[in-house]
């Protein structure tokens, strides 16, 4: 979570400097700067995920050295999951806290023509991002472990796609639907990489022991 | 008003029928009403007061002024605090004989538990109306759909019930608490007084030295806080008074006059005679240089700008005139006044024995002693002022008109007809005062200057921040010159009006003396200053042309301030019926905002969906965790765990 926070801080610093240095009245320029800011932030978040992976690798070596039976008490897959959840929670908190604070008042969004469903769609978007960060954590670490660069690139591309789709708002169908589809795909992939299979899933759902 | 603001769905009421939607038909109460100024009357307001479907009100000021007149004051102003009671002239008490303010609705004295705001800027009113048009207009008789445009007003007042309650709570807080939470403050300011011949302001005047008191009030009021233009009710009278003071001071033999003249400007008269009751109290308790016995006669100027056919009415008190000696003195006073009007465009007529005195500061002096006196007004029975103590008592009400296209400096100097008419009245008053004070010379040379009158009218009614006012005040008081002048007595003192009256009077009646800044600001160190007789002020001076520096100088005058706090607060009699007990509540924030509100259904749906997802996710996590060994077979990864 802390790593995600640092990446957000650095990317927002870059965007802030860019905005201050540019002409505030130029609308297309401001929008362009925002898109640039978002993309830069995505790349920075993934970079920090990679840095965190590196840190955890070093940590595992230390843990193994300290342990009695030469096995690390926590596996890299568990670390991957936890890292993903941490990223997701922090990103979710940052997305929602502002909204929740404003939602306490008597009014709602919309006096300048925004959609009434703003709170609901923001909540769903945040949920999908939290899940996605978790699955991306697993995929990313797996890719780094097994030197499969195409897994890492896939994660980055998916992240860019999801963040980019939010520019379709307030046409919420343009951002929520693709994000949920991507989440389903990432979920399946991560499940398969973590040792699941269709067979296991069927046994679980039919409540077999 | 509630401490966390009052919210309501906006409804625009422009005609009477729109009220039915608010009071009975509308499906989304409570409503926040945007009321057209012409509908702001007692009937509508009492209807709104009686219902719980109204959570607040915003009144758009009516432009031009409502033709039928509007006065939120009482029909009988300051009733019960004047001189007429069941013991003194009972036939005149409670306006039995003459109703002075027939248009008075008493709206300012009603208790409303919802916030009421005034919208003076037409652009703001348009924004609210636009939001209403976009979202709230009922379609085909049925209610409009959510989301609806709503407004929230914050104006929580900390004081409740009455002065007795809030002062008791405040005094308990001040006595026992380390961080006292005072809830209300008494209305407090200063009276301005000045004498023609200097007197020792800290000493006492001998009983055989007689003084003629000239009095006017300098404050007004309206339904809304700090909105009190008071053109006819206050400004017209004190501007005339100031001009008469200036004219009288120019006479060469003032120091030879037998009697002195005291020009008094009472503050707080709108609220049951705060200033005058305090001065009478101070005179009775020997805290003022003069005593009631020193008063030879009393001349008061009430509303004088709306004269019909140039007639100025002289009102006297019929009850005290039943005493022969008082009658003789009043007769003398009336004759001198009538003689002084010869040659001026003013006809003085007596209001007669059947009429009581109109509401005036003179009534408080009569309560203490039977002094001969007269009140000059432009009305015989009911007020000519149809906007008494309202926000519509503006320069237009006293027919002040300027031609188009003048710069502020030119407007300052342009002499309006109103100014000329008030200057005539001031001339008459000044001549009469000269004769009353024992002057024997010819009075035709005594003239009030219309140029001064017009500058004062401009400064006190249109724009306080003008070059003349800037040049006559102290340098550290520059900030008090706001833009639109309001004459409300307020609780922090002295208010701008008091300061300006003080400095204008000093400028018009004082003398420029050749002292340096240090000597002027520390007169006790200067040997020849006669500090007890005079007040010294170091004023800014006018702007040098083509530069930004000013040429300050020292003004010596006999202008003093005396505290105008009702004796009820000195005596701690907060429920007093003898002295004014007006207080003003404290508050923390006053603001307003508009936004959309969502339907209750949408809010409930959002909450329920959220809770459902939470419960589902908890269950799912539990099951996945419990059956983890089924879902995930042992990992087949190779060589990942490095040693």
CSV table of N, CA and C in Angstrom, one decimal, chain A residues 14-141:
chain,number,residue,atom,x,y,z
A,14,UNK,N,4.3,15.2,-10.8
A,14,UNK,CA,4.6,15.5,-12.2
A,14,UNK,C,3.4,16.2,-12.9
A,15,UNK,N,2.2,15.7,-12.7
A,15,UNK,CA,1.0,16.3,-13.3
A,15,UNK,C,0.8,17.7,-12.8
A,16,UNK,N,1.0,17.9,-11.5
A,16,UNK,CA,0.8,19.3,-10.9
A,16,UNK,C,1.7,20.3,-11.6
A,17,UNK,N,3.0,19.9,-11.7
A,17,UNK,CA,4.0,20.8,-12.3
A,17,UNK,C,3.6,21.1,-13.7
A,18,UNK,N,3.2,20.0,-14.4
A,18,UNK,CA,2.8,20.3,-15.8
A,18,UNK,C,1.6,21.2,-15.9
A,19,UNK,N,0.7,21.1,-15.0
A,19,UNK,CA,-0.5,22.0,-15.1
A,19,UNK,C,-0.1,23.4,-14.8
A,20,UNK,N,0.7,23.5,-13.7
A,20,UNK,CA,1.1,24.9,-13.3
A,20,UNK,C,1.9,25.6,-14.4
A,21,UNK,N,2.7,24.8,-15.1
A,21,UNK,CA,3.5,25.4,-16.1
A,21,UNK,C,2.8,25.7,-17.4
A,22,UNK,N,1.5,25.3,-17.5
A,22,UNK,CA,0.8,25.5,-18.8
A,22,UNK,C,-0.3,26.5,-18.6
A,23,UNK,N,-0.9,26.8,-19.7
A,23,UNK,CA,-1.9,27.9,-19.7
A,23,UNK,C,-3.3,27.3,-19.2
A,24,UNK,N,-3.8,27.8,-18.1
A,24,UNK,CA,-5.0,27.1,-17.5
A,24,UNK,C,-6.3,27.3,-18.4
A,25,UNK,N,-6.2,28.3,-19.3
A,25,UNK,CA,-7.5,28.5,-20.0
A,25,UNK,C,-7.6,27.6,-21.3
A,26,UNK,N,-6.5,26.9,-21.6
A,26,UNK,CA,-6.5,26.2,-22.8
A,26,UNK,C,-7.1,24.8,-22.5
A,27,UNK,N,-8.4,24.6,-22.9
A,27,UNK,CA,-9.1,23.4,-22.5
A,27,UNK,C,-8.6,22.1,-23.1
A,28,UNK,N,-8.3,22.0,-24.4
A,28,UNK,CA,-7.8,20.8,-25.0
A,28,UNK,C,-6.5,20.4,-24.4
A,29,UNK,N,-5.7,21.5,-24.1
A,29,UNK,CA,-4.4,21.2,-23.5
A,29,UNK,C,-4.5,20.6,-22.1
A,30,UNK,N,-5.4,21.2,-21.3
A,30,UNK,CA,-5.6,20.6,-20.0
A,30,UNK,C,-6.1,19.2,-20.0
A,31,UNK,N,-7.0,18.9,-21.0
A,31,UNK,CA,-7.5,17.5,-21.1
A,31,UNK,C,-6.4,16.6,-21.5
A,32,UNK,N,-5.6,17.1,-22.5
A,32,UNK,CA,-4.4,16.3,-22.9
A,32,UNK,C,-3.4,16.1,-21.7
A,33,UNK,N,-3.2,17.1,-20.9
A,33,UNK,CA,-2.3,16.9,-19.8
A,33,UNK,C,-2.9,15.9,-18.8
A,34,UNK,N,-4.2,15.9,-18.6
A,34,UNK,CA,-4.8,15.0,-17.7
A,34,UNK,C,-4.6,13.5,-18.2
A,35,UNK,N,-4.8,13.3,-19.5
A,35,UNK,CA,-4.6,12.0,-20.1
A,35,UNK,C,-3.2,11.6,-19.9
A,36,UNK,N,-2.3,12.5,-20.2
A,36,UNK,CA,-0.9,12.2,-20.0
A,36,UNK,C,-0.6,11.8,-18.6
A,37,UNK,N,-1.2,12.6,-17.7
A,37,UNK,CA,-1.0,12.4,-16.2
A,37,UNK,C,-1.4,11.0,-15.8
A,38,UNK,N,-2.6,10.6,-16.3
A,38,UNK,CA,-3.1,9.3,-16.0
A,38,UNK,C,-2.2,8.2,-16.5
A,39,UNK,N,-1.8,8.3,-17.7
A,39,UNK,CA,-1.0,7.2,-18.3
A,39,UNK,C,0.4,7.1,-17.6
A,40,UNK,N,0.9,8.3,-17.3
A,40,UNK,CA,2.2,8.3,-16.6
A,40,UNK,C,2.0,7.7,-15.2
A,41,UNK,N,0.9,7.9,-14.6
A,41,UNK,CA,0.6,7.4,-13.3
A,41,UNK,C,0.5,5.9,-13.3
A,42,UNK,N,-0.1,5.4,-14.4
A,42,UNK,CA,-0.2,3.9,-14.5
A,42,UNK,C,1.1,3.3,-14.7
A,43,UNK,N,2.0,3.9,-15.5
A,43,UNK,CA,3.3,3.3,-15.7
A,43,UNK,C,4.1,3.4,-14.4
A,44,UNK,N,4.0,4.4,-13.7
A,44,UNK,CA,4.7,4.6,-12.5
A,44,UNK,C,4.2,3.6,-11.4
A,45,UNK,N,2.9,3.3,-11.4
A,45,UNK,CA,2.4,2.3,-10.4
A,45,UNK,C,3.0,0.9,-10.7
A,46,UNK,N,3.0,0.6,-12.0
A,46,UNK,CA,3.5,-0.7,-12.4
A,46,UNK,C,5.0,-0.8,-12.1
A,47,UNK,N,5.7,0.3,-12.3
A,47,UNK,CA,7.2,0.3,-12.0
A,47,UNK,C,7.3,0.1,-10.5
A,48,UNK,N,6.5,0.7,-9.7
A,48,UNK,CA,6.6,0.5,-8.2
A,48,UNK,C,6.2,-0.9,-7.9
A,49,UNK,N,5.3,-1.5,-8.6
A,49,UNK,CA,5.0,-2.9,-8.3
A,49,UNK,C,6.2,-3.8,-8.6
A,50,UNK,N,6.9,-3.5,-9.7
A,50,UNK,CA,8.1,-4.2,-10.0
A,50,UNK,C,9.2,-4.0,-8.9
A,51,UNK,N,9.3,-2.8,-8.4
A,51,UNK,CA,10.3,-2.5,-7.4
A,51,UNK,C,9.9,-3.3,-6.1
A,52,UNK,N,8.7,-3.4,-5.8
A,52,UNK,CA,8.2,-4.1,-4.7
A,52,UNK,C,8.5,-5.6,-4.8
A,53,UNK,N,8.3,-6.1,-6.0
A,53,UNK,CA,8.7,-7.5,-6.3
A,53,UNK,C,10.1,-7.7,-6.0
A,54,UNK,N,11.0,-6.8,-6.4
A,54,UNK,CA,12.4,-7.0,-6.2
A,54,UNK,C,12.7,-7.0,-4.7
A,55,UNK,N,12.0,-6.1,-4.0
A,55,UNK,CA,12.2,-6.0,-2.5
A,55,UNK,C,11.8,-7.3,-1.9
A,56,UNK,N,10.7,-7.9,-2.3
A,56,UNK,CA,10.2,-9.1,-1.7
A,56,UNK,C,11.1,-10.3,-2.0
A,57,UNK,N,11.7,-10.3,-3.2
A,57,UNK,CA,12.6,-11.4,-3.5
A,57,UNK,C,13.8,-11.4,-2.5
A,58,UNK,N,14.3,-10.2,-2.3
A,58,UNK,CA,15.4,-10.1,-1.3
A,58,UNK,C,14.9,-10.5,0.1
A,59,UNK,N,13.7,-10.2,0.4
A,59,UNK,CA,13.1,-10.5,1.7
A,59,UNK,C,13.0,-12.0,1.9
A,60,UNK,N,12.6,-12.7,0.8
A,60,UNK,CA,12.5,-14.2,0.9
A,60,UNK,C,13.8,-14.8,1.2
A,61,UNK,N,14.9,-14.3,0.5
A,61,UNK,CA,16.2,-14.9,0.7
A,61,UNK,C,16.5,-14.8,2.2
A,62,UNK,N,16.2,-13.6,2.7
A,62,UNK,CA,16.6,-13.4,4.2
A,62,UNK,C,15.7,-14.3,5.0
A,63,UNK,N,14.5,-14.4,4.7
A,63,UNK,CA,13.6,-15.3,5.5
A,63,UNK,C,14.1,-16.8,5.5
A,64,UNK,N,14.5,-17.2,4.3
A,64,UNK,CA,14.9,-18.5,4.1
A,64,UNK,C,16.2,-18.8,5.0
A,65,UNK,N,17.1,-17.8,4.9
A,65,UNK,CA,18.3,-17.9,5.7
A,65,UNK,C,18.0,-18.0,7.2
A,66,UNK,N,17.0,-17.3,7.6
A,66,UNK,CA,16.6,-17.3,9.1
A,66,UNK,C,15.9,-18.5,9.5
A,67,UNK,N,15.2,-19.2,8.6
A,67,UNK,CA,14.3,-20.3,9.0
A,67,UNK,C,15.1,-21.5,9.3
A,68,UNK,N,14.4,-22.4,10.0
A,68,UNK,CA,15.1,-23.6,10.5
A,68,UNK,C,15.1,-24.7,9.4
A,69,UNK,N,14.1,-24.8,8.6
A,69,UNK,CA,14.1,-25.9,7.7
A,69,UNK,C,14.4,-25.5,6.2
A,70,UNK,N,14.9,-24.3,6.1
A,70,UNK,CA,15.4,-23.9,4.8
A,70,UNK,C,14.2,-23.5,3.8
A,71,UNK,N,13.0,-23.4,4.4
A,71,UNK,CA,11.9,-23.0,3.6
A,71,UNK,C,11.3,-21.7,4.1
A,72,UNK,N,11.0,-20.9,3.2
A,72,UNK,CA,10.4,-19.6,3.6
A,72,UNK,C,9.0,-19.8,4.1
A,73,UNK,N,8.6,-19.2,5.3
A,73,UNK,CA,7.3,-19.4,5.8
A,73,UNK,C,6.2,-18.8,4.9
A,74,UNK,N,6.5,-18.0,4.0
A,74,UNK,CA,5.5,-17.4,3.2
A,74,UNK,C,5.9,-17.5,1.7
A,75,UNK,N,5.1,-18.0,0.9
A,75,UNK,CA,5.5,-18.3,-0.5
A,75,UNK,C,5.3,-17.0,-1.3
A,76,UNK,N,6.0,-17.0,-2.5
A,76,UNK,CA,5.9,-15.8,-3.3
A,76,UNK,C,4.5,-15.6,-3.8
A,77,UNK,N,3.8,-16.7,-4.0
A,77,UNK,CA,2.4,-16.5,-4.5
A,77,UNK,C,1.5,-15.8,-3.4
A,78,UNK,N,1.8,-16.1,-2.2
A,78,UNK,CA,1.0,-15.4,-1.1
A,78,UNK,C,1.4,-14.0,-1.1
A,79,UNK,N,2.7,-13.8,-1.3
A,79,UNK,CA,3.2,-12.4,-1.3
A,79,UNK,C,2.6,-11.6,-2.4
A,80,UNK,N,2.5,-12.3,-3.6
A,80,UNK,CA,1.9,-11.6,-4.7
A,80,UNK,C,0.5,-11.2,-4.5
A,81,UNK,N,-0.3,-12.1,-3.9
A,81,UNK,CA,-1.7,-11.8,-3.5
A,81,UNK,C,-1.8,-10.6,-2.6
A,82,UNK,N,-1.0,-10.7,-1.5
A,82,UNK,CA,-1.0,-9.6,-0.5
A,82,UNK,C,-0.6,-8.3,-1.1
A,83,UNK,N,0.4,-8.3,-2.0
A,83,UNK,CA,0.8,-7.0,-2.6
A,83,UNK,C,-0.3,-6.5,-3.4
A,84,UNK,N,-1.0,-7.4,-4.2
A,84,UNK,CA,-2.1,-6.9,-5.0
A,84,UNK,C,-3.2,-6.3,-4.2
A,85,UNK,N,-3.5,-7.0,-3.1
A,85,UNK,CA,-4.6,-6.5,-2.3
A,85,UNK,C,-4.2,-5.2,-1.7
A,86,UNK,N,-3.0,-5.0,-1.3
A,86,UNK,CA,-2.5,-3.8,-0.7
A,86,UNK,C,-2.7,-2.6,-1.7
A,87,UNK,N,-2.2,-2.9,-2.9
A,87,UNK,CA,-2.3,-1.8,-4.0
A,87,UNK,C,-3.8,-1.5,-4.1
A,88,UNK,N,-4.6,-2.5,-4.2
A,88,UNK,CA,-6.0,-2.3,-4.5
A,88,UNK,C,-6.7,-1.5,-3.4
A,89,UNK,N,-6.4,-1.9,-2.2
A,89,UNK,CA,-7.1,-1.2,-1.1
A,89,UNK,C,-6.7,0.3,-1.0
A,90,UNK,N,-5.4,0.5,-1.2
A,90,UNK,CA,-5.0,1.9,-1.2
A,90,UNK,C,-5.6,2.7,-2.3
A,91,UNK,N,-5.6,2.1,-3.5
A,91,UNK,CA,-6.2,2.8,-4.6
A,91,UNK,C,-7.7,3.0,-4.4
A,92,UNK,N,-8.4,2.0,-3.8
A,92,UNK,CA,-9.8,2.2,-3.5
A,92,UNK,C,-10.1,3.3,-2.5
A,93,UNK,N,-9.3,3.3,-1.5
A,93,UNK,CA,-9.5,4.3,-0.4
A,93,UNK,C,-9.3,5.7,-1.0
A,94,UNK,N,-8.3,5.8,-1.8
A,94,UNK,CA,-8.1,7.2,-2.4
A,94,UNK,C,-9.2,7.6,-3.3
A,95,UNK,N,-9.8,6.6,-4.0
A,95,UNK,CA,-10.9,6.9,-4.9
A,95,UNK,C,-12.1,7.3,-4.2
A,96,UNK,N,-12.4,6.6,-3.1
A,96,UNK,CA,-13.7,6.8,-2.4
A,96,UNK,C,-13.8,7.7,-1.3
A,97,UNK,N,-12.7,8.0,-0.6
A,97,UNK,CA,-12.8,8.8,0.7
A,97,UNK,C,-13.4,10.2,0.4
A,98,UNK,N,-12.8,10.8,-0.6
A,98,UNK,CA,-13.3,12.2,-1.0
A,98,UNK,C,-14.8,12.2,-1.3
A,99,UNK,N,-15.2,11.1,-2.1
A,99,UNK,CA,-16.6,11.0,-2.5
A,99,UNK,C,-17.5,10.8,-1.3
A,100,UNK,N,-17.0,10.0,-0.4
A,100,UNK,CA,-17.9,9.7,0.8
A,100,UNK,C,-18.0,10.9,1.7
A,101,UNK,N,-16.9,11.7,1.8
A,101,UNK,CA,-17.0,12.9,2.6
A,101,UNK,C,-18.0,13.9,2.0
A,102,UNK,N,-18.0,14.0,0.7
A,102,UNK,CA,-18.9,14.9,0.1
A,102,UNK,C,-20.3,14.4,0.1
A,103,UNK,N,-20.5,13.1,0.1
A,103,UNK,CA,-21.8,12.5,0.1
A,103,UNK,C,-22.5,12.7,1.4
A,104,UNK,N,-21.8,13.2,2.5
A,104,UNK,CA,-22.5,13.4,3.8
A,104,UNK,C,-23.5,14.5,3.7
A,105,UNK,N,-23.3,15.5,2.9
A,105,UNK,CA,-24.1,16.7,2.9
A,105,UNK,C,-25.5,16.4,2.3
A,106,UNK,N,-26.4,17.4,2.3
A,106,UNK,CA,-27.7,17.1,1.9
A,106,UNK,C,-27.9,17.0,0.4
A,107,UNK,N,-27.0,17.4,-0.4
A,107,UNK,CA,-27.2,17.5,-1.8
A,107,UNK,C,-26.6,16.3,-2.5
A,108,UNK,N,-26.8,16.3,-3.8
A,108,UNK,CA,-26.2,15.2,-4.6
A,108,UNK,C,-25.6,15.9,-5.9
A,109,UNK,N,-24.9,15.0,-6.6
A,109,UNK,CA,-24.2,15.5,-7.8
A,109,UNK,C,-25.2,15.8,-8.9
A,110,UNK,N,-25.0,16.9,-9.7
A,110,UNK,CA,-25.8,17.0,-10.8
A,110,UNK,C,-26.3,18.4,-11.2
A,111,UNK,N,-25.9,19.4,-10.5
A,111,UNK,CA,-26.5,20.7,-10.8
A,111,UNK,C,-25.9,21.3,-12.1
A,112,UNK,N,-24.7,20.8,-12.5
A,112,UNK,CA,-24.2,21.3,-13.8
A,112,UNK,C,-24.4,20.2,-14.9
A,113,UNK,N,-25.4,19.3,-14.6
A,113,UNK,CA,-25.7,18.4,-15.7
A,113,UNK,C,-25.1,17.0,-15.5
A,114,UNK,N,-24.4,16.7,-14.4
A,114,UNK,CA,-23.8,15.4,-14.2
A,114,UNK,C,-24.8,14.4,-13.9
A,115,UNK,N,-24.4,13.1,-14.0
A,115,UNK,CA,-25.4,12.0,-13.8
A,115,UNK,C,-25.7,11.9,-12.4
A,116,UNK,N,-27.0,11.5,-12.1
A,116,UNK,CA,-27.4,11.2,-10.8
A,116,UNK,C,-26.8,10.0,-10.2
A,117,UNK,N,-26.4,9.1,-11.0
A,117,UNK,CA,-25.9,7.8,-10.5
A,117,UNK,C,-24.4,7.8,-10.2
A,118,UNK,N,-23.9,9.0,-10.0
A,118,UNK,CA,-22.5,9.2,-9.9
A,118,UNK,C,-21.9,8.4,-8.7
A,119,UNK,N,-22.6,8.4,-7.6
A,119,UNK,CA,-22.0,7.7,-6.4
A,119,UNK,C,-22.0,6.2,-6.7
A,120,UNK,N,-23.1,5.7,-7.2
A,120,UNK,CA,-23.2,4.2,-7.5
A,120,UNK,C,-22.1,3.8,-8.5
A,121,UNK,N,-21.9,4.5,-9.6
A,121,UNK,CA,-21.0,4.1,-10.6
A,121,UNK,C,-19.5,4.2,-10.0
A,122,UNK,N,-19.3,5.3,-9.2
A,122,UNK,CA,-18.0,5.4,-8.7
A,122,UNK,C,-17.7,4.2,-7.8
A,123,UNK,N,-18.7,3.8,-7.0
A,123,UNK,CA,-18.5,2.7,-6.1
A,123,UNK,C,-18.1,1.4,-6.9
A,124,UNK,N,-18.9,1.2,-7.9
A,124,UNK,CA,-18.6,0.0,-8.7
A,124,UNK,C,-17.3,0.0,-9.4
A,125,UNK,N,-16.9,1.2,-9.9
A,125,UNK,CA,-15.6,1.3,-10.5
A,125,UNK,C,-14.5,1.1,-9.5
A,126,UNK,N,-14.6,1.6,-8.4
A,126,UNK,CA,-13.6,1.3,-7.3
A,126,UNK,C,-13.5,-0.1,-7.0
A,127,UNK,N,-14.7,-0.8,-6.9
A,127,UNK,CA,-14.7,-2.2,-6.6
A,127,UNK,C,-13.9,-3.0,-7.7
A,128,UNK,N,-14.2,-2.6,-9.0
A,128,UNK,CA,-13.5,-3.4,-10.0
A,128,UNK,C,-12.0,-3.2,-10.0
A,129,UNK,N,-11.6,-1.9,-9.7
A,129,UNK,CA,-10.2,-1.6,-9.6
A,129,UNK,C,-9.5,-2.4,-8.5
A,130,UNK,N,-10.2,-2.5,-7.4
A,130,UNK,CA,-9.6,-3.2,-6.3
A,130,UNK,C,-9.3,-4.7,-6.7
A,131,UNK,N,-10.4,-5.3,-7.2
A,131,UNK,CA,-10.2,-6.7,-7.7
A,131,UNK,C,-9.1,-6.8,-8.7
A,132,UNK,N,-9.1,-5.9,-9.7
A,132,UNK,CA,-8.1,-5.9,-10.7
A,132,UNK,C,-6.7,-5.8,-10.2
A,133,UNK,N,-6.5,-4.9,-9.2
A,133,UNK,CA,-5.1,-4.8,-8.7
A,133,UNK,C,-4.7,-6.1,-8.0
A,134,UNK,N,-5.6,-6.7,-7.3
A,134,UNK,CA,-5.3,-8.0,-6.7
A,134,UNK,C,-4.8,-9.0,-7.8
A,135,UNK,N,-5.6,-9.2,-8.8
A,135,UNK,CA,-5.3,-10.2,-9.8
A,135,UNK,C,-4.0,-9.8,-10.6
A,136,UNK,N,-3.9,-8.5,-10.8
A,136,UNK,CA,-2.6,-8.1,-11.5
A,136,UNK,C,-1.4,-8.4,-10.7
A,137,UNK,N,-1.6,-8.2,-9.4
A,137,UNK,CA,-0.4,-8.6,-8.5
A,137,UNK,C,0.0,-10.0,-8.7
A,138,UNK,N,-1.0,-10.9,-8.7
A,138,UNK,CA,-0.6,-12.3,-8.9
A,138,UNK,C,0.0,-12.5,-10.3
A,139,UNK,N,-0.6,-11.9,-11.3
A,139,UNK,CA,-0.1,-12.1,-12.7
A,139,UNK,C,1.3,-11.6,-12.8
A,140,UNK,N,1.5,-10.4,-12.3
A,140,UNK,CA,2.8,-9.7,-12.4
A,140,UNK,C,3.9,-10.4,-11.8
A,141,UNK,N,3.7,-10.8,-10.5
A,141,UNK,CA,4.7,-11.5,-9.8
A,141,UNK,C,5.0,-12.9,-10.5
